[in-house]
């Protein structure tokens, strides 16, 4: 998208959170205009928002507050935990609806499944978090199966790329390793109340695994899978 972004296009960042993606992109591509949407208003606390970037509060599940064929580039990242599995086809159709014909739609997300992790990290995420999420009809593995939903939404041909997101380690960059360890530990702290409440697990039991995770960092090289999907709207959507 670099050449189009340099010339000047309309870009939407769905579920933008703090706006870290759209603010950085707007700073780099000053000829383009960016809108972030999110169900919360955390964007409001973001400093240094350039004038070509703005925010609208919106719940994607209720429909995006834009006309059809509005954006040249619709981007959505890190929404795995937000939607029940059966909602995903509708979410992708909504992204396609607001994209212009020949506009680009991109989703970049993770299945939130620990690969090559130690026993405690694997238990906390792959067993406890996954079970608590399934109780809300959320199956994070849906992120590996989005391609047919793009096609049904009239986006394609679709490119699907996968890569690995190292968690708590990176031999090439010690600054990243430190930040990544902090991120993993703060994720595990953040999900704790929901897991204890949903599964009835004792605080002591959770803390035992949590404390082990830091020790496991030196021994294991865990990662999440990252999935990237992108394609241009071709207008050939199928009704569900
Ligand atoms: C993990 S954050 C990702 C934020 C951002 N996309 C990023 O990559 O930094 C998930 C975001 O999705 C938002 N979200 C959850 N459900 C949503 C919904 N139904 N509609 C819009 N945003 C939603 C949350 O408020 C949160 O800001």
PDB file of C-alpha atoms and ligand atoms in Angstrom:
ATOM      1  CA  UNK A   1       0.000   0.000   0.000  1.00  0.00           C
ATOM      2  CA  UNK A   2       3.026   2.299   0.342  1.00  0.00           C
ATOM      3  CA  UNK A   3       2.675   4.062  -3.014  1.00  0.00           C
ATOM      4  CA  UNK A   4      -1.079   4.611  -2.542  1.00  0.00           C
ATOM      5  CA  UNK A   5      -0.510   5.870   1.022  1.00  0.00           C
ATOM      6  CA  UNK A   6       2.142   8.308  -0.208  1.00  0.00           C
ATOM      7  CA  UNK A   7      -0.238   9.701  -2.865  1.00  0.00           C
ATOM      8  CA  UNK A   8      -3.110  10.139  -0.388  1.00  0.00           C
ATOM      9  CA  UNK A   9      -5.943   7.732   0.389  1.00  0.00           C
ATOM     10  CA  UNK A  10      -8.697   7.264   3.018  1.00  0.00           C
ATOM     11  CA  UNK A  11      -7.826   4.691   5.671  1.00  0.00           C
ATOM     12  CA  UNK A  12      -9.933   3.127   8.449  1.00  0.00           C
ATOM     13  CA  UNK A  13      -8.443   1.395  11.535  1.00  0.00           C
ATOM     14  CA  UNK A  14     -11.235  -0.714  13.081  1.00  0.00           C
ATOM     15  CA  UNK A  15     -11.007  -1.405  16.833  1.00  0.00           C
ATOM     16  CA  UNK A  16      -8.035   0.955  16.993  1.00  0.00           C
ATOM     17  CA  UNK A  17      -7.654   1.030  20.799  1.00  0.00           C
ATOM     18  CA  UNK A  18      -5.144   3.762  21.654  1.00  0.00           C
ATOM     19  CA  UNK A  19      -4.715   4.352  17.923  1.00  0.00           C
ATOM     20  CA  UNK A  20      -1.103   3.259  17.955  1.00  0.00           C
ATOM     21  CA  UNK A  21      -1.347   1.989  14.344  1.00  0.00           C
ATOM     22  CA  UNK A  22      -3.376   4.808  12.792  1.00  0.00           C
ATOM     23  CA  UNK A  23      -1.441   7.555  14.615  1.00  0.00           C
ATOM     24  CA  UNK A  24       1.923   6.168  13.501  1.00  0.00           C
ATOM     25  CA  UNK A  25       0.652   5.663   9.945  1.00  0.00           C
ATOM     26  CA  UNK A  26      -0.835   9.173   9.816  1.00  0.00           C
ATOM     27  CA  UNK A  27       2.468  10.606  11.001  1.00  0.00           C
ATOM     28  CA  UNK A  28       4.339   8.742   8.267  1.00  0.00           C
ATOM     29  CA  UNK A  29       1.825   9.242   5.426  1.00  0.00           C
ATOM     30  CA  UNK A  30       0.728  12.846   5.717  1.00  0.00           C
ATOM     31  CA  UNK A  31      -1.109  12.939   2.375  1.00  0.00           C
ATOM     32  CA  UNK A  32      -3.527  10.226   3.534  1.00  0.00           C
ATOM     33  CA  UNK A  33      -6.357  10.614   6.049  1.00  0.00           C
ATOM     34  CA  UNK A  34      -6.951   8.123   8.842  1.00  0.00           C
ATOM     35  CA  UNK A  35      -9.976   7.361  11.025  1.00  0.00           C
ATOM     36  CA  UNK A  36      -9.827   5.030  14.014  1.00  0.00           C
ATOM     37  CA  UNK A  37     -12.970   3.477  15.522  1.00  0.00           C
ATOM     38  CA  UNK A  38     -13.336   1.649  18.811  1.00  0.00           C
ATOM     39  CA  UNK A  39     -16.082   0.685  21.249  1.00  0.00           C
ATOM     40  CA  UNK A  40     -14.155   2.458  24.037  1.00  0.00           C
ATOM     41  CA  UNK A  41     -12.712   5.963  24.117  1.00  0.00           C
ATOM     42  CA  UNK A  42      -9.136   5.120  25.109  1.00  0.00           C
ATOM     43  CA  UNK A  43      -7.969   6.948  21.966  1.00  0.00           C
ATOM     44  CA  UNK A  44      -8.857  10.234  23.723  1.00  0.00           C
ATOM     45  CA  UNK A  45      -5.819   9.854  26.033  1.00  0.00           C
ATOM     46  CA  UNK A  46      -3.374   9.388  23.138  1.00  0.00           C
ATOM     47  CA  UNK A  47      -0.916  12.291  22.838  1.00  0.00           C
ATOM     48  CA  UNK A  48       0.438  13.793  19.611  1.00  0.00           C
ATOM     49  CA  UNK A  49      -2.362  12.824  17.241  1.00  0.00           C
ATOM     50  CA  UNK A  50      -1.621  14.399  13.828  1.00  0.00           C
ATOM     51  CA  UNK A  51      -4.338  16.457  12.125  1.00  0.00           C
ATOM     52  CA  UNK A  52      -4.860  13.812   9.402  1.00  0.00           C
ATOM     53  CA  UNK A  53      -6.007  11.299  12.044  1.00  0.00           C
ATOM     54  CA  UNK A  54      -9.317  11.287  13.938  1.00  0.00           C
ATOM     55  CA  UNK A  55     -11.413   8.971  16.075  1.00  0.00           C
ATOM     56  CA  UNK A  56     -15.086   7.933  16.116  1.00  0.00           C
ATOM     57  CA  UNK A  57     -16.530   5.780  18.889  1.00  0.00           C
ATOM     58  CA  UNK A  58     -18.355   2.806  17.322  1.00  0.00           C
ATOM     59  CA  UNK A  59     -19.216  -0.808  18.085  1.00  0.00           C
ATOM     60  CA  UNK A  60     -18.212  -2.804  15.025  1.00  0.00           C
ATOM     61  CA  UNK A  61     -20.874  -5.429  15.760  1.00  0.00           C
ATOM     62  CA  UNK A  62     -23.597  -2.785  15.455  1.00  0.00           C
ATOM     63  CA  UNK A  63     -22.231  -1.642  12.090  1.00  0.00           C
ATOM     64  CA  UNK A  64     -19.572   0.908  11.211  1.00  0.00           C
ATOM     65  CA  UNK A  65     -20.887   4.499  10.953  1.00  0.00           C
ATOM     66  CA  UNK A  66     -19.831   4.984   7.330  1.00  0.00           C
ATOM     67  CA  UNK A  67     -21.442   4.752   3.899  1.00  0.00           C
ATOM     68  CA  UNK A  68     -20.638   1.868   1.598  1.00  0.00           C
ATOM     69  CA  UNK A  69     -17.533   2.286  -0.565  1.00  0.00           C
ATOM     70  CA  UNK A  70     -15.891   4.940   1.637  1.00  0.00           C
ATOM     71  CA  UNK A  71     -12.311   3.754   2.312  1.00  0.00           C
ATOM     72  CA  UNK A  72      -9.352   2.800   0.133  1.00  0.00           C
ATOM     73  CA  UNK A  73      -7.794   0.760   2.934  1.00  0.00           C
ATOM     74  CA  UNK A  74      -9.604  -0.905   5.862  1.00  0.00           C
ATOM     75  CA  UNK A  75      -7.325  -2.329   8.551  1.00  0.00           C
ATOM     76  CA  UNK A  76      -8.195  -4.329  11.666  1.00  0.00           C
ATOM     77  CA  UNK A  77      -5.697  -5.699  14.194  1.00  0.00           C
ATOM     78  CA  UNK A  78      -5.785  -7.669  17.440  1.00  0.00           C
ATOM     79  CA  UNK A  79      -9.509  -8.345  17.762  1.00  0.00           C
ATOM     80  CA  UNK A  80      -9.243 -12.081  18.530  1.00  0.00           C
ATOM     81  CA  UNK A  81     -10.750 -11.765  21.982  1.00  0.00           C
ATOM     82  CA  UNK A  82     -13.531  -9.380  20.901  1.00  0.00           C
ATOM     83  CA  UNK A  83     -15.967 -11.454  18.826  1.00  0.00           C
ATOM     84  CA  UNK A  84     -17.683 -14.833  19.191  1.00  0.00           C
ATOM     85  CA  UNK A  85     -16.769 -17.179  16.355  1.00  0.00           C
ATOM     86  CA  UNK A  86     -20.140 -16.889  14.628  1.00  0.00           C
ATOM     87  CA  UNK A  87     -19.844 -13.079  14.437  1.00  0.00           C
ATOM     88  CA  UNK A  88     -16.593 -13.088  12.433  1.00  0.00           C
ATOM     89  CA  UNK A  89     -18.201 -13.483   8.966  1.00  0.00           C
ATOM     90  CA  UNK A  90     -20.426 -10.457   9.674  1.00  0.00           C
ATOM     91  CA  UNK A  91     -17.496  -8.389  10.943  1.00  0.00           C
ATOM     92  CA  UNK A  92     -15.532  -9.115   7.765  1.00  0.00           C
ATOM     93  CA  UNK A  93     -18.590  -8.289   5.621  1.00  0.00           C
ATOM     94  CA  UNK A  94     -18.813  -4.970   7.444  1.00  0.00           C
ATOM     95  CA  UNK A  95     -15.156  -4.205   6.670  1.00  0.00           C
ATOM     96  CA  UNK A  96     -15.845  -5.051   3.021  1.00  0.00           C
ATOM     97  CA  UNK A  97     -18.991  -2.924   2.943  1.00  0.00           C
ATOM     98  CA  UNK A  98     -17.168   0.280   3.892  1.00  0.00           C
ATOM     99  CA  UNK A  99     -14.202  -0.462   1.580  1.00  0.00           C
ATOM    100  CA  UNK A 100     -14.307   0.970  -1.954  1.00  0.00           C
ATOM    101  CA  UNK A 101     -14.384  -1.502  -4.826  1.00  0.00           C
ATOM    102  CA  UNK A 102     -10.694  -2.356  -5.368  1.00  0.00           C
ATOM    103  CA  UNK A 103      -9.954  -1.012  -1.866  1.00  0.00           C
ATOM    104  CA  UNK A 104      -7.688  -3.095   0.365  1.00  0.00           C
ATOM    105  CA  UNK A 105      -8.964  -4.956   3.446  1.00  0.00           C
ATOM    106  CA  UNK A 106      -6.362  -6.286   5.889  1.00  0.00           C
ATOM    107  CA  UNK A 107      -6.665  -8.258   9.124  1.00  0.00           C
ATOM    108  CA  UNK A 108      -3.620  -8.919  11.270  1.00  0.00           C
ATOM    109  CA  UNK A 109      -4.215 -11.066  14.347  1.00  0.00           C
ATOM    110  CA  UNK A 110      -3.148 -13.993  16.506  1.00  0.00           C
ATOM    111  CA  UNK A 111      -4.758 -17.264  17.527  1.00  0.00           C
ATOM    112  CA  UNK A 112      -3.518 -16.596  21.100  1.00  0.00           C
ATOM    113  CA  UNK A 113      -2.258 -20.180  21.309  1.00  0.00           C
ATOM    114  CA  UNK A 114       1.103 -20.810  22.977  1.00  0.00           C
ATOM    115  CA  UNK A 115       3.486 -22.868  20.807  1.00  0.00           C
ATOM    116  CA  UNK A 116       6.704 -24.353  22.224  1.00  0.00           C
ATOM    117  CA  UNK A 117       5.943 -22.891  25.659  1.00  0.00           C
ATOM    118  CA  UNK A 118       6.675 -24.212  29.137  1.00  0.00           C
ATOM    119  CA  UNK A 119       4.007 -26.119  31.059  1.00  0.00           C
ATOM    120  CA  UNK A 120       2.754 -23.201  33.156  1.00  0.00           C
ATOM    121  CA  UNK A 121       2.480 -20.691  30.279  1.00  0.00           C
ATOM    122  CA  UNK A 122       0.758 -23.353  28.172  1.00  0.00           C
ATOM    123  CA  UNK A 123      -1.706 -24.183  30.970  1.00  0.00           C
ATOM    124  CA  UNK A 124      -2.584 -20.535  31.604  1.00  0.00           C
ATOM    125  CA  UNK A 125      -3.258 -19.673  27.956  1.00  0.00           C
ATOM    126  CA  UNK A 126      -4.103 -22.852  26.060  1.00  0.00           C
ATOM    127  CA  UNK A 127      -6.182 -24.444  28.811  1.00  0.00           C
ATOM    128  CA  UNK A 128      -7.490 -21.853  31.235  1.00  0.00           C
ATOM    129  CA  UNK A 129      -7.850 -18.778  29.022  1.00  0.00           C
ATOM    130  CA  UNK A 130      -9.137 -20.858  26.087  1.00  0.00           C
ATOM    131  CA  UNK A 131     -11.757 -22.531  28.318  1.00  0.00           C
ATOM    132  CA  UNK A 132     -12.897 -19.240  29.858  1.00  0.00           C
ATOM    133  CA  UNK A 133     -13.217 -17.736  26.362  1.00  0.00           C
ATOM    134  CA  UNK A 134     -15.144 -20.706  25.001  1.00  0.00           C
ATOM    135  CA  UNK A 135     -17.680 -20.103  27.790  1.00  0.00           C
ATOM    136  CA  UNK A 136     -18.308 -16.786  25.962  1.00  0.00           C
ATOM    137  CA  UNK A 137     -18.438 -18.530  22.553  1.00  0.00           C
ATOM    138  CA  UNK A 138     -15.022 -17.109  21.688  1.00  0.00           C
ATOM    139  CA  UNK A 139     -12.698 -19.522  19.913  1.00  0.00           C
ATOM    140  CA  UNK A 140      -9.393 -17.818  19.183  1.00  0.00           C
ATOM    141  CA  UNK A 141      -8.411 -20.460  16.619  1.00  0.00           C
ATOM    142  CA  UNK A 142     -10.947 -18.869  14.242  1.00  0.00           C
ATOM    143  CA  UNK A 143      -8.119 -16.490  13.318  1.00  0.00           C
ATOM    144  CA  UNK A 144      -6.488 -19.328  11.357  1.00  0.00           C
ATOM    145  CA  UNK A 145      -9.689 -19.820   9.311  1.00  0.00           C
ATOM    146  CA  UNK A 146     -10.632 -16.357   8.016  1.00  0.00           C
ATOM    147  CA  UNK A 147      -9.832 -16.829   4.329  1.00  0.00           C
ATOM    148  CA  UNK A 148     -13.238 -18.233   3.238  1.00  0.00           C
ATOM    149  CA  UNK A 149     -14.919 -15.388   5.127  1.00  0.00           C
ATOM    150  CA  UNK A 150     -12.934 -12.851   3.079  1.00  0.00           C
ATOM    151  CA  UNK A 151     -14.016 -14.606  -0.120  1.00  0.00           C
ATOM    152  CA  UNK A 152     -17.695 -14.670   0.979  1.00  0.00           C
ATOM    153  CA  UNK A 153     -17.468 -10.968   1.789  1.00  0.00           C
ATOM    154  CA  UNK A 154     -16.356 -10.225  -1.782  1.00  0.00           C
ATOM    155  CA  UNK A 155     -12.655  -9.738  -1.041  1.00  0.00           C
ATOM    156  CA  UNK A 156     -10.108 -11.535  -3.136  1.00  0.00           C
ATOM    157  CA  UNK A 157      -7.887 -13.006  -4.224  1.00  0.00           C
ATOM    158  CA  UNK A 158      -6.802 -13.262  -0.586  1.00  0.00           C
ATOM    159  CA  UNK A 159      -3.216 -13.466   0.583  1.00  0.00           C
ATOM    160  CA  UNK A 160      -2.768 -15.322   3.877  1.00  0.00           C
ATOM    161  CA  UNK A 161       0.647 -15.183   5.522  1.00  0.00           C
ATOM    162  CA  UNK A 162       1.648 -16.648   8.882  1.00  0.00           C
ATOM    163  CA  UNK A 163       4.592 -15.856  11.068  1.00  0.00           C
ATOM    164  CA  UNK A 164       5.660 -16.321  14.672  1.00  0.00           C
ATOM    165  CA  UNK A 165       5.545 -13.773  17.482  1.00  0.00           C
ATOM    166  CA  UNK A 166       8.281 -14.634  20.007  1.00  0.00           C
ATOM    167  CA  UNK A 167       7.046 -14.199  23.576  1.00  0.00           C
ATOM    168  CA  UNK A 168       9.579 -13.217  26.200  1.00  0.00           C
ATOM    169  CA  UNK A 169      12.653 -13.868  24.053  1.00  0.00           C
ATOM    170  CA  UNK A 170      14.462 -12.636  20.969  1.00  0.00           C
ATOM    171  CA  UNK A 171      18.170 -13.411  20.660  1.00  0.00           C
ATOM    172  CA  UNK A 172      18.716 -10.461  18.286  1.00  0.00           C
ATOM    173  CA  UNK A 173      17.326  -7.670  20.448  1.00  0.00           C
ATOM    174  CA  UNK A 174      17.578  -7.581  24.222  1.00  0.00           C
ATOM    175  CA  UNK A 175      15.371  -4.497  24.506  1.00  0.00           C
ATOM    176  CA  UNK A 176      12.561  -6.387  22.793  1.00  0.00           C
ATOM    177  CA  UNK A 177      13.064  -9.365  25.126  1.00  0.00           C
ATOM    178  CA  UNK A 178      12.575  -7.205  28.213  1.00  0.00           C
ATOM    179  CA  UNK A 179       9.466  -5.505  26.810  1.00  0.00           C
ATOM    180  CA  UNK A 180       8.067  -8.792  25.609  1.00  0.00           C
ATOM    181  CA  UNK A 181       8.499 -10.418  29.052  1.00  0.00           C
ATOM    182  CA  UNK A 182       6.738  -7.432  30.633  1.00  0.00           C
ATOM    183  CA  UNK A 183       3.922  -7.674  28.065  1.00  0.00           C
ATOM    184  CA  UNK A 184       3.383 -11.390  28.686  1.00  0.00           C
ATOM    185  CA  UNK A 185       3.335 -10.921  32.465  1.00  0.00           C
ATOM    186  CA  UNK A 186       0.932  -7.986  32.239  1.00  0.00           C
ATOM    187  CA  UNK A 187      -1.341  -9.981  29.890  1.00  0.00           C
ATOM    188  CA  UNK A 188      -1.381 -12.826  32.434  1.00  0.00           C
ATOM    189  CA  UNK A 189      -2.186 -10.382  35.253  1.00  0.00           C
ATOM    190  CA  UNK A 190      -4.920  -8.772  33.150  1.00  0.00           C
ATOM    191  CA  UNK A 191      -6.758 -12.014  32.347  1.00  0.00           C
ATOM    192  CA  UNK A 192      -6.476 -13.406  35.897  1.00  0.00           C
ATOM    193  CA  UNK A 193      -9.742 -12.010  37.376  1.00  0.00           C
ATOM    194  CA  UNK A 194     -11.839 -13.361  34.480  1.00  0.00           C
ATOM    195  CA  UNK A 195     -10.188 -16.784  34.643  1.00  0.00           C
ATOM    196  CA  UNK A 196     -10.603 -17.113  38.417  1.00  0.00           C
ATOM    197  CA  UNK A 197     -14.245 -16.055  38.166  1.00  0.00           C
ATOM    198  CA  UNK A 198     -15.090 -18.220  35.140  1.00  0.00           C
ATOM    199  CA  UNK A 199     -13.306 -21.423  36.157  1.00  0.00           C
ATOM    200  CA  UNK A 200     -13.364 -21.160  39.964  1.00  0.00           C
ATOM    201  CA  UNK A 201      -9.577 -21.531  40.128  1.00  0.00           C
ATOM    202  CA  UNK A 202      -7.925 -20.507  43.417  1.00  0.00           C
ATOM    203  CA  UNK A 203      -5.728 -17.396  43.428  1.00  0.00           C
ATOM    204  CA  UNK A 204      -2.867 -19.511  44.879  1.00  0.00           C
ATOM    205  CA  UNK A 205      -3.053 -22.002  42.020  1.00  0.00           C
ATOM    206  CA  UNK A 206      -2.996 -19.215  39.401  1.00  0.00           C
ATOM    207  CA  UNK A 207      -0.105 -17.449  41.157  1.00  0.00           C
ATOM    208  CA  UNK A 208       1.934 -20.676  41.214  1.00  0.00           C
ATOM    209  CA  UNK A 209       1.736 -20.937  37.406  1.00  0.00           C
ATOM    210  CA  UNK A 210       2.235 -17.182  36.981  1.00  0.00           C
ATOM    211  CA  UNK A 211       5.476 -17.289  39.001  1.00  0.00           C
ATOM    212  CA  UNK A 212       6.686 -20.254  36.949  1.00  0.00           C
ATOM    213  CA  UNK A 213       6.208 -18.382  33.670  1.00  0.00           C
ATOM    214  CA  UNK A 214       9.107 -16.046  34.445  1.00  0.00           C
ATOM    215  CA  UNK A 215      11.352 -19.040  35.185  1.00  0.00           C
ATOM    216  CA  UNK A 216      10.211 -20.784  32.000  1.00  0.00           C
ATOM    217  CA  UNK A 217      11.295 -17.814  29.857  1.00  0.00           C
ATOM    218  CA  UNK A 218      14.949 -18.902  30.081  1.00  0.00           C
ATOM    219  CA  UNK A 219      14.229 -22.518  29.215  1.00  0.00           C
ATOM    220  CA  UNK A 220      11.577 -22.357  26.483  1.00  0.00           C
ATOM    221  CA  UNK A 221      11.091 -20.259  23.366  1.00  0.00           C
ATOM    222  CA  UNK A 222       7.323 -19.751  23.257  1.00  0.00           C
ATOM    223  CA  UNK A 223       5.490 -17.912  20.504  1.00  0.00           C
ATOM    224  CA  UNK A 224       2.019 -17.076  19.272  1.00  0.00           C
ATOM    225  CA  UNK A 225       1.189 -17.549  15.608  1.00  0.00           C
ATOM    226  CA  UNK A 226       0.449 -14.304  13.784  1.00  0.00           C
ATOM    227  CA  UNK A 227      -1.909 -14.435  10.810  1.00  0.00           C
ATOM    228  CA  UNK A 228      -2.100 -11.747   8.106  1.00  0.00           C
ATOM    229  CA  UNK A 229      -4.904 -11.669   5.561  1.00  0.00           C
ATOM    230  CA  UNK A 230      -5.314  -9.099   2.836  1.00  0.00           C
ATOM    231  CA  UNK A 231      -7.121  -8.674  -0.423  1.00  0.00           C
ATOM    232  CA  UNK A 232      -8.987  -6.124  -2.504  1.00  0.00           C
ATOM    233  CA  UNK A 233     -12.758  -5.787  -2.546  1.00  0.00           C
ATOM    234  CA  UNK A 234     -14.038  -7.267  -5.785  1.00  0.00           C
ATOM    235  CA  UNK A 235     -17.695  -6.602  -5.091  1.00  0.00           C
ATOM    236  CA  UNK A 236     -18.695 -10.265  -5.440  1.00  0.00           C
ATOM    237  CA  UNK A 237     -20.034 -10.818  -1.916  1.00  0.00           C
ATOM    238  CA  UNK A 238     -22.292 -13.785  -1.180  1.00  0.00           C
ATOM    239  CA  UNK A 239     -25.338 -13.336   1.029  1.00  0.00           C
ATOM    240  CA  UNK A 240     -25.261 -15.568   4.146  1.00  0.00           C
TER     241      UNK A 240
HETATM  242  C1  LIG B   1      -6.227  -5.725  21.785  1.00  0.00           C
HETATM  243  S1  LIG B   1      -6.947  -4.166  21.464  1.00  0.00           S
HETATM  244  C2  LIG B   1      -6.236  -3.791  19.890  1.00  0.00           C
HETATM  245  C3  LIG B   1      -6.189  -2.323  19.602  1.00  0.00           C
HETATM  246  C4  LIG B   1      -5.528  -1.930  18.277  1.00  0.00           C
HETATM  247  N1  LIG B   1      -6.200  -2.502  17.125  1.00  0.00           N
HETATM  248  C5  LIG B   1      -4.055  -2.290  18.259  1.00  0.00           C
HETATM  249  O1  LIG B   1      -3.663  -3.158  17.489  1.00  0.00           O
HETATM  250  O2  LIG B   1      -3.303  -1.690  19.042  1.00  0.00           O
HETATM  251  C6  LIG B   1      -8.617  -4.583  21.050  1.00  0.00           C
HETATM  252  C7  LIG B   1      -9.509  -3.381  20.877  1.00  0.00           C
HETATM  253  O3  LIG B   1     -10.752  -3.784  20.331  1.00  0.00           O
HETATM  254  C8  LIG B   1     -11.765  -2.991  20.912  1.00  0.00           C
HETATM  255  N2  LIG B   1     -13.079  -3.638  20.751  1.00  0.00           N
HETATM  256  C9  LIG B   1     -13.567  -4.724  21.394  1.00  0.00           C
HETATM  257  N3  LIG B   1     -14.807  -5.008  20.971  1.00  0.00           N
HETATM  258  C10 LIG B   1     -15.118  -4.071  20.039  1.00  0.00           C
HETATM  259  C11 LIG B   1     -16.283  -3.821  19.251  1.00  0.00           C
HETATM  260  N4  LIG B   1     -17.360  -4.589  19.332  1.00  0.00           N
HETATM  261  N5  LIG B   1     -16.251  -2.754  18.425  1.00  0.00           N
HETATM  262  C12 LIG B   1     -15.172  -1.947  18.341  1.00  0.00           C
HETATM  263  N6  LIG B   1     -14.042  -2.142  19.056  1.00  0.00           N
HETATM  264  C13 LIG B   1     -14.013  -3.196  19.898  1.00  0.00           C
HETATM  265  C14 LIG B   1     -11.320  -2.849  22.352  1.00  0.00           C
HETATM  266  O4  LIG B   1     -11.946  -1.747  22.989  1.00  0.00           O
HETATM  267  C15 LIG B   1      -9.821  -2.677  22.187  1.00  0.00           C
HETATM  268  O5  LIG B   1      -9.459  -1.325  22.085  1.00  0.00           O
END
